[in-house]
Coordinates of C-alpha atoms and ligand atoms in Angstrom, one line a residue:
X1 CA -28.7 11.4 4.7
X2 CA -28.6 12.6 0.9
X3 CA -28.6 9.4 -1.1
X4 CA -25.2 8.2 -2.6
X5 CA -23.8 6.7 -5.5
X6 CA -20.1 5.1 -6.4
X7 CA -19.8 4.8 -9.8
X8 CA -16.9 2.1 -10.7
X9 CA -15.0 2.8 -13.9
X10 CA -13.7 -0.4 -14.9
X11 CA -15.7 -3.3 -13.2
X12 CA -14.4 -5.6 -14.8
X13 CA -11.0 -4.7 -13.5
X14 CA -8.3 -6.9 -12.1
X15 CA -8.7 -4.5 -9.4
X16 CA -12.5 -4.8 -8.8
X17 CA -12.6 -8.3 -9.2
X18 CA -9.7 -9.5 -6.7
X19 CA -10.2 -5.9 -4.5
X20 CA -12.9 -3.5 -4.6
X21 CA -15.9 -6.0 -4.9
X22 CA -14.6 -8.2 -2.4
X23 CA -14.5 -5.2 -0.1
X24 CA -17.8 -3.8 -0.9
X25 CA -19.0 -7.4 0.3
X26 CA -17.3 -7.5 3.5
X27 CA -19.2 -3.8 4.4
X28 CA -22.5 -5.6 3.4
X29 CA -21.7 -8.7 5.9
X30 CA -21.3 -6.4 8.0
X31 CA -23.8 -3.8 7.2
X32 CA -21.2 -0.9 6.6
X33 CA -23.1 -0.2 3.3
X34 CA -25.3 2.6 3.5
X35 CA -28.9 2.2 3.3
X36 CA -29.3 4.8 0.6
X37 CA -26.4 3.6 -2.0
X38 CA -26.7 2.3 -5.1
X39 CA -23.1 0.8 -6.9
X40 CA -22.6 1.4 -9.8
X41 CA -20.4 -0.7 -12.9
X42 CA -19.7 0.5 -15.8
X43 CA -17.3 -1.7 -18.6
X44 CA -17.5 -1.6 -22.4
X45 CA -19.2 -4.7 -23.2
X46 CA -23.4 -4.4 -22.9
X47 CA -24.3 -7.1 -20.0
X48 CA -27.9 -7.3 -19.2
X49 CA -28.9 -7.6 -15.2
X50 CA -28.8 -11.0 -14.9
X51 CA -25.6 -11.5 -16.6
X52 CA -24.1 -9.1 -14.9
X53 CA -25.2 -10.1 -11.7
X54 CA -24.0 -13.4 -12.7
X55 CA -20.4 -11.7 -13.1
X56 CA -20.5 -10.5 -9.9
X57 CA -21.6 -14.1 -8.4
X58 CA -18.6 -15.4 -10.4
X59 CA -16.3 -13.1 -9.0
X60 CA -17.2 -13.3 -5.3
X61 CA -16.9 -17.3 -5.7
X62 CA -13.2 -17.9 -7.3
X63 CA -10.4 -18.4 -5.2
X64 CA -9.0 -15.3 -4.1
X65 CA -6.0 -14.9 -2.1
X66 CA -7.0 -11.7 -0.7
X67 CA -10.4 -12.8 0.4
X68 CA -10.8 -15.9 1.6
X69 CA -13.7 -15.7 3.8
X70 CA -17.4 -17.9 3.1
X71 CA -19.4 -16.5 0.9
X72 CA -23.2 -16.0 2.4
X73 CA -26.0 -16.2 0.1
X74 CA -27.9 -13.3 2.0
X75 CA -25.0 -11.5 2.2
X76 CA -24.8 -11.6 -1.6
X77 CA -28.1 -10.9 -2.1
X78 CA -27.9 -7.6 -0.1
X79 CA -24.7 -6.7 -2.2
X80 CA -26.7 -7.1 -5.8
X81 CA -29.6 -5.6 -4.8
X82 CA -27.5 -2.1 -4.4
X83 CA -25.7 -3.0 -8.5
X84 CA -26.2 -1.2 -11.4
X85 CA -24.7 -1.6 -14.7
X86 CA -24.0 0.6 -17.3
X87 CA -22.0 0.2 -20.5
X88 CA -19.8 2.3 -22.3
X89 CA -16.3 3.5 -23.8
X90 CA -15.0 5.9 -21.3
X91 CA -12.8 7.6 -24.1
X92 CA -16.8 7.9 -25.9
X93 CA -17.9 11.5 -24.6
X94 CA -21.9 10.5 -26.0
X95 CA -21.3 7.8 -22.8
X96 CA -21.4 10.5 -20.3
X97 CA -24.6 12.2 -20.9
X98 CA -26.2 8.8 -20.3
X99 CA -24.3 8.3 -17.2
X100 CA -25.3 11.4 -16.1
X101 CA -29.3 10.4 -16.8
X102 CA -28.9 7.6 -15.2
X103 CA -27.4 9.1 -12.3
X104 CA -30.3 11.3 -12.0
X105 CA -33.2 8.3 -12.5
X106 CA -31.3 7.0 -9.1
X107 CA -31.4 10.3 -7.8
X108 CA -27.9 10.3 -6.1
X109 CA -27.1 13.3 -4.6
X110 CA -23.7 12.8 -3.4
X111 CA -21.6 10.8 -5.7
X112 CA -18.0 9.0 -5.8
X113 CA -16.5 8.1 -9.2
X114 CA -13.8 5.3 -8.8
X115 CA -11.1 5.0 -11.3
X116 CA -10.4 1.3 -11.7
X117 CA -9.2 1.9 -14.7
X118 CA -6.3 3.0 -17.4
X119 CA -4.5 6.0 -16.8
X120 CA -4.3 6.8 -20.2
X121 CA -8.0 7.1 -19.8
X122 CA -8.3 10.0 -17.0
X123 CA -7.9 12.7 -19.0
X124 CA -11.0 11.3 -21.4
X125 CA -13.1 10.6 -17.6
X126 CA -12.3 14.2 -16.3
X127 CA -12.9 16.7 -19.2
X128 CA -16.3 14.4 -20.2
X129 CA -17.2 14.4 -16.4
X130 CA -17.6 18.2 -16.6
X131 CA -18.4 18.4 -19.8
X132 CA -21.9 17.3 -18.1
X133 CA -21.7 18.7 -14.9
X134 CA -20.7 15.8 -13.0
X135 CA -17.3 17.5 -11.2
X136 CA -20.1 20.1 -9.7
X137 CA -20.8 20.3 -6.1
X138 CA -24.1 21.8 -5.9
X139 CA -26.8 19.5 -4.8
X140 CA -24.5 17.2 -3.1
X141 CA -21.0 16.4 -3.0
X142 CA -18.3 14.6 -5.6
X143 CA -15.8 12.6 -4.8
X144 CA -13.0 11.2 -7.7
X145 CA -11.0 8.0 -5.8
X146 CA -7.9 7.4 -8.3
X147 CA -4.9 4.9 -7.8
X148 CA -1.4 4.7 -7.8
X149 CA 0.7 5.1 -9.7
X150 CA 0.1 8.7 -10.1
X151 CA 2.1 9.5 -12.8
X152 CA 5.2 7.5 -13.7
X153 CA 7.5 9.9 -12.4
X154 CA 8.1 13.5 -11.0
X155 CA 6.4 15.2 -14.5
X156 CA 4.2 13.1 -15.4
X157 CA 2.9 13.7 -11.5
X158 CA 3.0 17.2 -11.4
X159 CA 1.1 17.0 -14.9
X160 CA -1.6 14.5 -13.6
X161 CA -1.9 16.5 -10.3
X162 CA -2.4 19.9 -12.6
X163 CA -4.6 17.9 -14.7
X164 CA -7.1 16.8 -11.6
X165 CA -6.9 20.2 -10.3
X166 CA -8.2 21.4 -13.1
X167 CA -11.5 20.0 -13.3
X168 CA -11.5 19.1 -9.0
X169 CA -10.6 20.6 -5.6
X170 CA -8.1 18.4 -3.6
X171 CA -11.0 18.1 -1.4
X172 CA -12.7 16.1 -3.8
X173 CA -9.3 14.0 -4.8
X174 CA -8.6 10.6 -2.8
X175 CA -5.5 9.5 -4.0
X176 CA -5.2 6.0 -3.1
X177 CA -2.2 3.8 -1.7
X178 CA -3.7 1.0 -0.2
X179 CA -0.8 0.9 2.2
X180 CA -2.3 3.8 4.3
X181 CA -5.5 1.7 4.4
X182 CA -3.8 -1.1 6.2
X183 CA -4.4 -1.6 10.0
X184 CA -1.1 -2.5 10.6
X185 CA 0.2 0.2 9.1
X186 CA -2.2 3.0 11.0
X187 CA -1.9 1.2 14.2
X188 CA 2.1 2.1 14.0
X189 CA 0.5 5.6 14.6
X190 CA -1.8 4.9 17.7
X191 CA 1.2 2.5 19.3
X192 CA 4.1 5.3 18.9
X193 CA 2.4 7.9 20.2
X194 CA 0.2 6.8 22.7
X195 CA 2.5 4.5 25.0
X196 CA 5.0 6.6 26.2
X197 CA 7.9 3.9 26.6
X198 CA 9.1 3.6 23.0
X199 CA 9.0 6.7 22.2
X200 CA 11.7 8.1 23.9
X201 CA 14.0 5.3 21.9
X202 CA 13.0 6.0 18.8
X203 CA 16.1 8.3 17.6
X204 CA 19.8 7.9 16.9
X205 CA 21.2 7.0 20.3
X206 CA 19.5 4.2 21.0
X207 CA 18.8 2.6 17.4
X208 CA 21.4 1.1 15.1
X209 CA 19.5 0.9 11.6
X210 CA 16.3 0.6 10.3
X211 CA 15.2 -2.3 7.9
X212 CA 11.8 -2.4 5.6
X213 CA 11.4 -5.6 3.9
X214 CA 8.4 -6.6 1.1
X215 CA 9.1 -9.8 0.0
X216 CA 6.0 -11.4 -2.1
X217 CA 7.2 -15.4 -2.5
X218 CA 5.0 -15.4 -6.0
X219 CA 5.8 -14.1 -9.4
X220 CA 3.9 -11.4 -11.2
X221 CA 1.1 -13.7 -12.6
X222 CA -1.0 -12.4 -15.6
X223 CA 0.0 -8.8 -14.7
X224 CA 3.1 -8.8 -17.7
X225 CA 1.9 -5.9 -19.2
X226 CA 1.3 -3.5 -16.4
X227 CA 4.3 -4.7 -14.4
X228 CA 7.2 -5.1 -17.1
X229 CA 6.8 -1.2 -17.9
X230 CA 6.5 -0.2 -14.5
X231 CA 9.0 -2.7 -12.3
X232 CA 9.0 -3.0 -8.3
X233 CA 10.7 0.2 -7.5
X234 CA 8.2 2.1 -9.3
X235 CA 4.9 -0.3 -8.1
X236 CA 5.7 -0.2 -4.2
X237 CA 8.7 1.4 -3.8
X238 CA 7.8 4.7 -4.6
X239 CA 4.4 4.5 -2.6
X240 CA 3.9 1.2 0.3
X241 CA 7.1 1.3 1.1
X242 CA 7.8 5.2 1.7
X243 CA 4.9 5.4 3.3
X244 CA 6.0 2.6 5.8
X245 CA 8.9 4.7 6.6
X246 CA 7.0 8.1 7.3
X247 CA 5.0 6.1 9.6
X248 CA 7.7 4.5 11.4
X249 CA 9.8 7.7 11.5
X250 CA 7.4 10.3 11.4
X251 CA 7.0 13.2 14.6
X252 CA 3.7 13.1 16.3
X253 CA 1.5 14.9 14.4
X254 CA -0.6 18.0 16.8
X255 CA -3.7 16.3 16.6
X256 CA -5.0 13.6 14.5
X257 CA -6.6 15.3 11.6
X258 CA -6.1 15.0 8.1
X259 CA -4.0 18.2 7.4
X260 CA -1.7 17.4 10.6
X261 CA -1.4 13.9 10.2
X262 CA -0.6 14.9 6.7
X263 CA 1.7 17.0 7.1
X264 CA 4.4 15.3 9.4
X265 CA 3.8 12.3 6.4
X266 CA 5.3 15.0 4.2
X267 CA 8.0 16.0 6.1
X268 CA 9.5 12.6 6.0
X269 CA 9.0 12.1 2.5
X270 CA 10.5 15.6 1.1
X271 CA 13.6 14.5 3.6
X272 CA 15.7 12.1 2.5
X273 CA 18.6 12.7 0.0
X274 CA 18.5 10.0 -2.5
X275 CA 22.3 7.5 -2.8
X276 CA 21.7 6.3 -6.6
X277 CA 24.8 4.6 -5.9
X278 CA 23.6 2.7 -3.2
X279 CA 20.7 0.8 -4.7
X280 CA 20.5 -2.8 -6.3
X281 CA 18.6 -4.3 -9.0
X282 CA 17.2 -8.1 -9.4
X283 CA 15.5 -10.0 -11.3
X284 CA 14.4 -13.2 -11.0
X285 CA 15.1 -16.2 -12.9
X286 CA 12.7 -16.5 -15.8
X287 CA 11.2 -13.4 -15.3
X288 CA 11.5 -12.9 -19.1
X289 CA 9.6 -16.0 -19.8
X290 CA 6.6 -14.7 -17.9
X291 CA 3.7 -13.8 -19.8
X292 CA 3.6 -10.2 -21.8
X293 CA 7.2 -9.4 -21.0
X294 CA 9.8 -8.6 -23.2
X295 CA 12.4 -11.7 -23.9
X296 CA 15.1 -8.5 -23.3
X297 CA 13.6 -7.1 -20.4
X298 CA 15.9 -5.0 -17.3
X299 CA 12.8 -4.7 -15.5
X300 CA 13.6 -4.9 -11.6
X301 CA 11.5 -7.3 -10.1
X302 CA 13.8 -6.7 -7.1
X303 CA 15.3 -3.8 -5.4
X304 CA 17.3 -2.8 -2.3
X305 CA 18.6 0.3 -1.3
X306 CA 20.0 2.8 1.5
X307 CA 18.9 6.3 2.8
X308 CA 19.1 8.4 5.5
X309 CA 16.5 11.2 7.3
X310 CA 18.4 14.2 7.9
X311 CA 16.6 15.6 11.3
X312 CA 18.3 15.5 14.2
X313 CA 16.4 12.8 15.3
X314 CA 17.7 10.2 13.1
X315 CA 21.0 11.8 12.1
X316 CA 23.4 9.2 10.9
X317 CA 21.1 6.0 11.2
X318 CA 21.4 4.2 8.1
X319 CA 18.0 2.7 6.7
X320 CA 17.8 0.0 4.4
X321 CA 14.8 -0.5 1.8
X322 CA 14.2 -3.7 0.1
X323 CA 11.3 -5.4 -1.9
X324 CA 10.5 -8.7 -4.5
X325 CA 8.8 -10.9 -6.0
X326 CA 9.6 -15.0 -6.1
X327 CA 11.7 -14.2 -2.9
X328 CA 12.0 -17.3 -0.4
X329 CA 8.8 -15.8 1.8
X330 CA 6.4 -13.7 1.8
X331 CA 6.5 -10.7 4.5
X332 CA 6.3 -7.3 4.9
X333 CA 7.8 -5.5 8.4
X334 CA 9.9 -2.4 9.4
X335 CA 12.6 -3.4 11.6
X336 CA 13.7 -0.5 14.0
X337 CA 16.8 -2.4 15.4
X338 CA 18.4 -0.9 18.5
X339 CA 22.3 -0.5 19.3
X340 CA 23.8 -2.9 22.0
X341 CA 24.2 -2.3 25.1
X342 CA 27.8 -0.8 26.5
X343 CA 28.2 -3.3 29.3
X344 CA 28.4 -6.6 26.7
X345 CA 28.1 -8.4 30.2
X346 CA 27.3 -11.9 28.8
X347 CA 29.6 -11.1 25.4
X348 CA 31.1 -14.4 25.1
X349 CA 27.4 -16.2 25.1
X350 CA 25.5 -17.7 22.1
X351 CA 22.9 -14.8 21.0
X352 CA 24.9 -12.2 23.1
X353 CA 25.0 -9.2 20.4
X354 CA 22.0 -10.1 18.8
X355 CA 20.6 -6.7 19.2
X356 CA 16.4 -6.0 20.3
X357 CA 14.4 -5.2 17.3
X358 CA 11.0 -3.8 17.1
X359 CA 9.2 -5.3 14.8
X360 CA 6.1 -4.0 12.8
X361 CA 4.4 -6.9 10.9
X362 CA 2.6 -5.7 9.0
X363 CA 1.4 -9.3 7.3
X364 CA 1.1 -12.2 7.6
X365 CA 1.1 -12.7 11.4
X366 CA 0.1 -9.2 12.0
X367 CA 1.7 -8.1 15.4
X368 CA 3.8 -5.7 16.9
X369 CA 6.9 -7.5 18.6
X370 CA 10.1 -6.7 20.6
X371 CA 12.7 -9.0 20.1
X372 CA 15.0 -9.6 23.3
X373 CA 17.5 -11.5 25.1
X374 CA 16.1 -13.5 28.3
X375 CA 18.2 -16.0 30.5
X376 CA 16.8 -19.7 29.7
X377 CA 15.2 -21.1 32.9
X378 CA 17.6 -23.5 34.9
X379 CA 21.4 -23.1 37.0
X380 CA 23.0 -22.7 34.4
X381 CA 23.7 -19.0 32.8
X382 CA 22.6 -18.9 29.0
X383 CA 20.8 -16.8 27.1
X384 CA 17.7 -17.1 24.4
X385 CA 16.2 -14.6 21.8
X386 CA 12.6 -14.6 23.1
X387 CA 9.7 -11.8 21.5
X388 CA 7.4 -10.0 23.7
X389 CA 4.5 -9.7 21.4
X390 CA 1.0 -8.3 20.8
X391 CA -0.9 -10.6 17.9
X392 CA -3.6 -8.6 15.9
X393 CA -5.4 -12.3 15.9
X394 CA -4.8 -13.7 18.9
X395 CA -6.8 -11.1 21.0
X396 CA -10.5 -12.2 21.3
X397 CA -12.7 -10.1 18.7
X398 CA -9.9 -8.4 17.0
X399 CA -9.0 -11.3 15.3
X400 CA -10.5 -10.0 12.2
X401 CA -8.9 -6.8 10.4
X402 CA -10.7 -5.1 7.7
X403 CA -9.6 -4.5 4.2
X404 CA -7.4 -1.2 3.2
X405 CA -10.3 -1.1 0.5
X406 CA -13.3 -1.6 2.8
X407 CA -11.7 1.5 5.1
X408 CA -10.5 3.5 2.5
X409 CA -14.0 3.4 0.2
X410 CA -15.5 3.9 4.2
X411 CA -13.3 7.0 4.4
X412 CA -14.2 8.7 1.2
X413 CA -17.7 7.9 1.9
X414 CA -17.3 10.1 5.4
X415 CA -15.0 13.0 3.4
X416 CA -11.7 11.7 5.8
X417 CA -8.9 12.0 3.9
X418 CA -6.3 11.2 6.6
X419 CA -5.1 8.0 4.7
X420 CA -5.1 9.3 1.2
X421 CA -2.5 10.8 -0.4
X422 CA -2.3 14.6 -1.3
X423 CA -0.6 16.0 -4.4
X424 CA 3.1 17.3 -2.7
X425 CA 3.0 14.0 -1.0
X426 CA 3.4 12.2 -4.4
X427 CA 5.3 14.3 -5.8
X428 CA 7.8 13.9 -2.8
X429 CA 8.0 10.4 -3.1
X430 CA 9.1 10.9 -7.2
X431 CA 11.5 13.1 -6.4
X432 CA 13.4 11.0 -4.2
X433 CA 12.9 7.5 -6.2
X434 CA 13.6 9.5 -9.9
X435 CA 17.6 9.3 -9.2
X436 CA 17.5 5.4 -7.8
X437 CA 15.7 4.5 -11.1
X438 CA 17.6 6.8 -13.7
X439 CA 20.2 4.3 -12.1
X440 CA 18.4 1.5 -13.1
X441 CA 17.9 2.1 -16.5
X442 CA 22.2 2.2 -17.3
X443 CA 22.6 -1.2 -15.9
X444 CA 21.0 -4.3 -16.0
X445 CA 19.5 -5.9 -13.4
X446 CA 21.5 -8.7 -11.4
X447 CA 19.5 -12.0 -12.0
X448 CA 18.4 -14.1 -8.4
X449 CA 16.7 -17.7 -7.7
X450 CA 13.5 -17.5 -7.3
X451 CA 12.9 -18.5 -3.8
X452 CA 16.0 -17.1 -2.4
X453 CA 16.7 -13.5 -0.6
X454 CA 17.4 -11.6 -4.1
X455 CA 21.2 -11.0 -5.4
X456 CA 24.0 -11.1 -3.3
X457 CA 24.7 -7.8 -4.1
X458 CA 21.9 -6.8 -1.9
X459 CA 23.5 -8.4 1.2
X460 CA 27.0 -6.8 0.3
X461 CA 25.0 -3.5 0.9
X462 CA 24.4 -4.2 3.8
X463 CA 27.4 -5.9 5.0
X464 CA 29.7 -2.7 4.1
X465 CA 27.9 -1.5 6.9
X466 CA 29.0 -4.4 9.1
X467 CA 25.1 -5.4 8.8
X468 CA 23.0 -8.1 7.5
X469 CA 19.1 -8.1 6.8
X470 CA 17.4 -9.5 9.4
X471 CA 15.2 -12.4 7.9
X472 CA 11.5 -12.1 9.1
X473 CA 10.4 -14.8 11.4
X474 CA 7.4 -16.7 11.3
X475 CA 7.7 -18.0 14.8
X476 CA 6.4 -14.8 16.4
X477 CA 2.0 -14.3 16.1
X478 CA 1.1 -17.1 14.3
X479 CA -2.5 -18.2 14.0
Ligands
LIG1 C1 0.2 -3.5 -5.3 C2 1.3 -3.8 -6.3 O1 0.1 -2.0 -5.2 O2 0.6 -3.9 -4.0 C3 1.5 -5.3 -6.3 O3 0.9 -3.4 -7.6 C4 1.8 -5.8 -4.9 O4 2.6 -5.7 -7.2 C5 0.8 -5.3 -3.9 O5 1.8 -7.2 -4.9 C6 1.1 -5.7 -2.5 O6 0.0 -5.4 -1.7 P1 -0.4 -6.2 -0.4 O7 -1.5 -5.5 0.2 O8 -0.7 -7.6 -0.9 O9 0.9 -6.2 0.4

């Protein structure tokens, strides 16, 4: 195998530190690095080895939510001993040149450049990049792993996409939204269409409405700047949580490859019809006060909102998108929740007409679960909600499931890019969240408690429909 190299732009990244270098340790525990790849950081500041290697020490050993397992020694080791580091301004075109002879001395043939870094910096990355040859294919190949958000709407996606193709084949793009690295969120795929029971209820006679719920029960931490010109709509609404409904609602693709995989993605996103008037807006209290936001912000750190698909398939079932931060929990899940049945036999019962749901958690307790209705042991008639449930960590040796980043970088190392997004994909996803945020910006956002559900306007969405949002248990897969 030619040797490799991946080339981080931005090292010292929020993103590398609490992400991509955590990840990058999990494949050396469990040796998923390859034997012939060298990493390679690049920041402004000059670091020498040891300091650098010191940064990455430091890194691996602070508290991180997202990676919370023991840190080996040896394990560590393995991971430096693959570290580079090389300095420079990325908007500096005398840097590339020496990136380029550096490359060389390591003699990486195939090479992956990851952009863990500003977008205002791309355009600086690409031109210089081939400005010294390093977009060519010829002894090996190149691979340019970028992101979201691509762009910050329709345009200014369209003129990033142009802008990549430009200087790169979309064989050599991986677009990332971590989302589609999720296990959780791939295993929808394998469960829909390889158990033929649920299948056949997955359309508008037997299901009522579909809910998709992100709730996060923290703030927005040190990321002021980033968030407050971006807001939740636009961070995972317009990516996680559209993608969470093409896999929920998607047809089964003709085989599972990356252009037909892809391609039923696609048809769900370019489908539904946006409802600007049906979306609202929170904020939660004290939002302003967080660092780097502006005292006058509207930012949304909240949002819900309704759509339909219009295929035959799910003609007429309402679905019903919501996501936050400082909300009272933190869990994300697609609800598909079923209509009732006609007979009502037990109608005047405690829980009668609580409907089945199928639940996709996709964290924390990771499972797939069907809610139902049993009759509680005894003489007596009664009824009691009960889940039928598989629990990612409650099978023996599945307990652990990999990082998005560990599969995604895993991915783009094998030339897969079945869980990356392509450039009608994102643009698809603009187009539909444009109108709801156009919305946004001629009203202000309603303000919520942190630690509560969001505005009350959000549950008067739902109850117009005669609905309410089902609140995501904890009691089902936990560890
Ligand atoms: C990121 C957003 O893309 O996804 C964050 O920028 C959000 O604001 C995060 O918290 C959620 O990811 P996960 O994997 O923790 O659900």
């Amino acid at each position: 195998m030619k040797s490799l190299s991946l080339t981080i732009f931005g090292i010292t990244s929020n993103l590398a530190q609490i992400k991509l270098i955590p990840a990058l340790y999990d494949m050396a525990e469990k040796d998923l690095l390859p034997k012939n790849l060298s990493i390679v950081g690049n920041a402004r500041s000059p670091m020498t080895k040891e300091e650098f290697q010191s940064y990455l020490k430091r890194v691996l050993l602070s508290p991180n939510i997202h990676h919370t397992h023991v840190i080996k020694d040896e394990v560590v080791a393995t991971l430096l001993s693959k570290f580079h580091y090389i300095d420079g301004n990325l908007d500096d075109p005398t840097f590339y040149p020496k990136l380029n002879d550096f490359l060389k001395s390591l003699n990486s043939a195939n090479k992956i450049f990851y952009l863990a870094t500003y977008p205002d910096l791309y355009h600086h990355i690409f031109e210089n990049l081939q400005r010294v040859g390093l977009n060519k294919q010829d002894k090996g190949y190149v691979r340019l792993m970028i992101e979201k958000p691509i762009g910050n709407d329709l345009k200014s996606a369209q003129d990033l996409n142009n802008l990549l193709l430009t200087y790169f084949e979309e064989d050599q793009i991986y677009r990332l939204d971590h989302y589609l690295g999720k296990e959780t969120l791939q295993n929808i795929l394998t469960f829909r269409f390889s158990n033929g029971v649920f299948e056949p209820l997955i359309n508008s006679d037997y299901i009522d409405h579909i809910q998709i719920t992100a709730s996060e029960d923290f703030g927005i931490g040190n990321r002021g700047g980033y968030f407050d010109m971006v807001g939740s709509l636009k961070d995972v609404g317009q990516n996680h949580q559209l993608q969470m409904l093409s896999f929920a609602t998607m047809d089964a693709p003709s085989e599972f490859t990356n252009e037909a995989v892809t391609k039923e993605r696609i048809k769900i996103l370019q489908n539904p019809k946006p409802i600007p008037e049906k979306v609202v807006f929170g904020q939660y209290e004290g939002y302003k006060q967080e660092k780097n936001v502006d005292l006058n912000s509207n930012t949304d750190t909240f949002y819900a909102f309704k759509t339909f698909i219009n295929n035959e398939r799910f003609k007429d079932v309402p679905i019903y998108i919501r996501a936050g931060k400082k909300m009272a929990q933190t869990a994300t899940e697609i609800s598909i929740i079923f209509k009732n049945p006609k007979n009502r036999l037990l109608k005047n019962m405690e829980f009668a007409g609580q409907p089945n749901a199928l639940i996709y958690r996709i964290q924390p307790n990771e499972g797939i679960v069907l809610k139902i209705l049993t009759k509680v042991p005894g003489h007596e008639v009664k009824l009691q909600p009960e889940y039928m449930q598989y629990c990612y960590r409650s099978i023996p040796g599945s307990h652990y499931i990999p990082d998005p980043y560990e599969k995604l970088i895993i991915d783009t190392i094998m030339g897969d890019q079945t869980f990356f997004n392509d450039s009608k994909e994102v643009e698809a996803q603009w187009a539909f969240i444009d109108p709801y945020f156009a919305k946004a910006s001629q009203s202000k956002p309603f303000i919520y408690k942190a630690g509560s559900w969001g505005p009350k306007e959000a549950d008067e969405l739902l109850a117009e429909d005669g609905k309410v949002w089902l609140e995501p248990s904890m009691d089902f897969c936990r560890i």
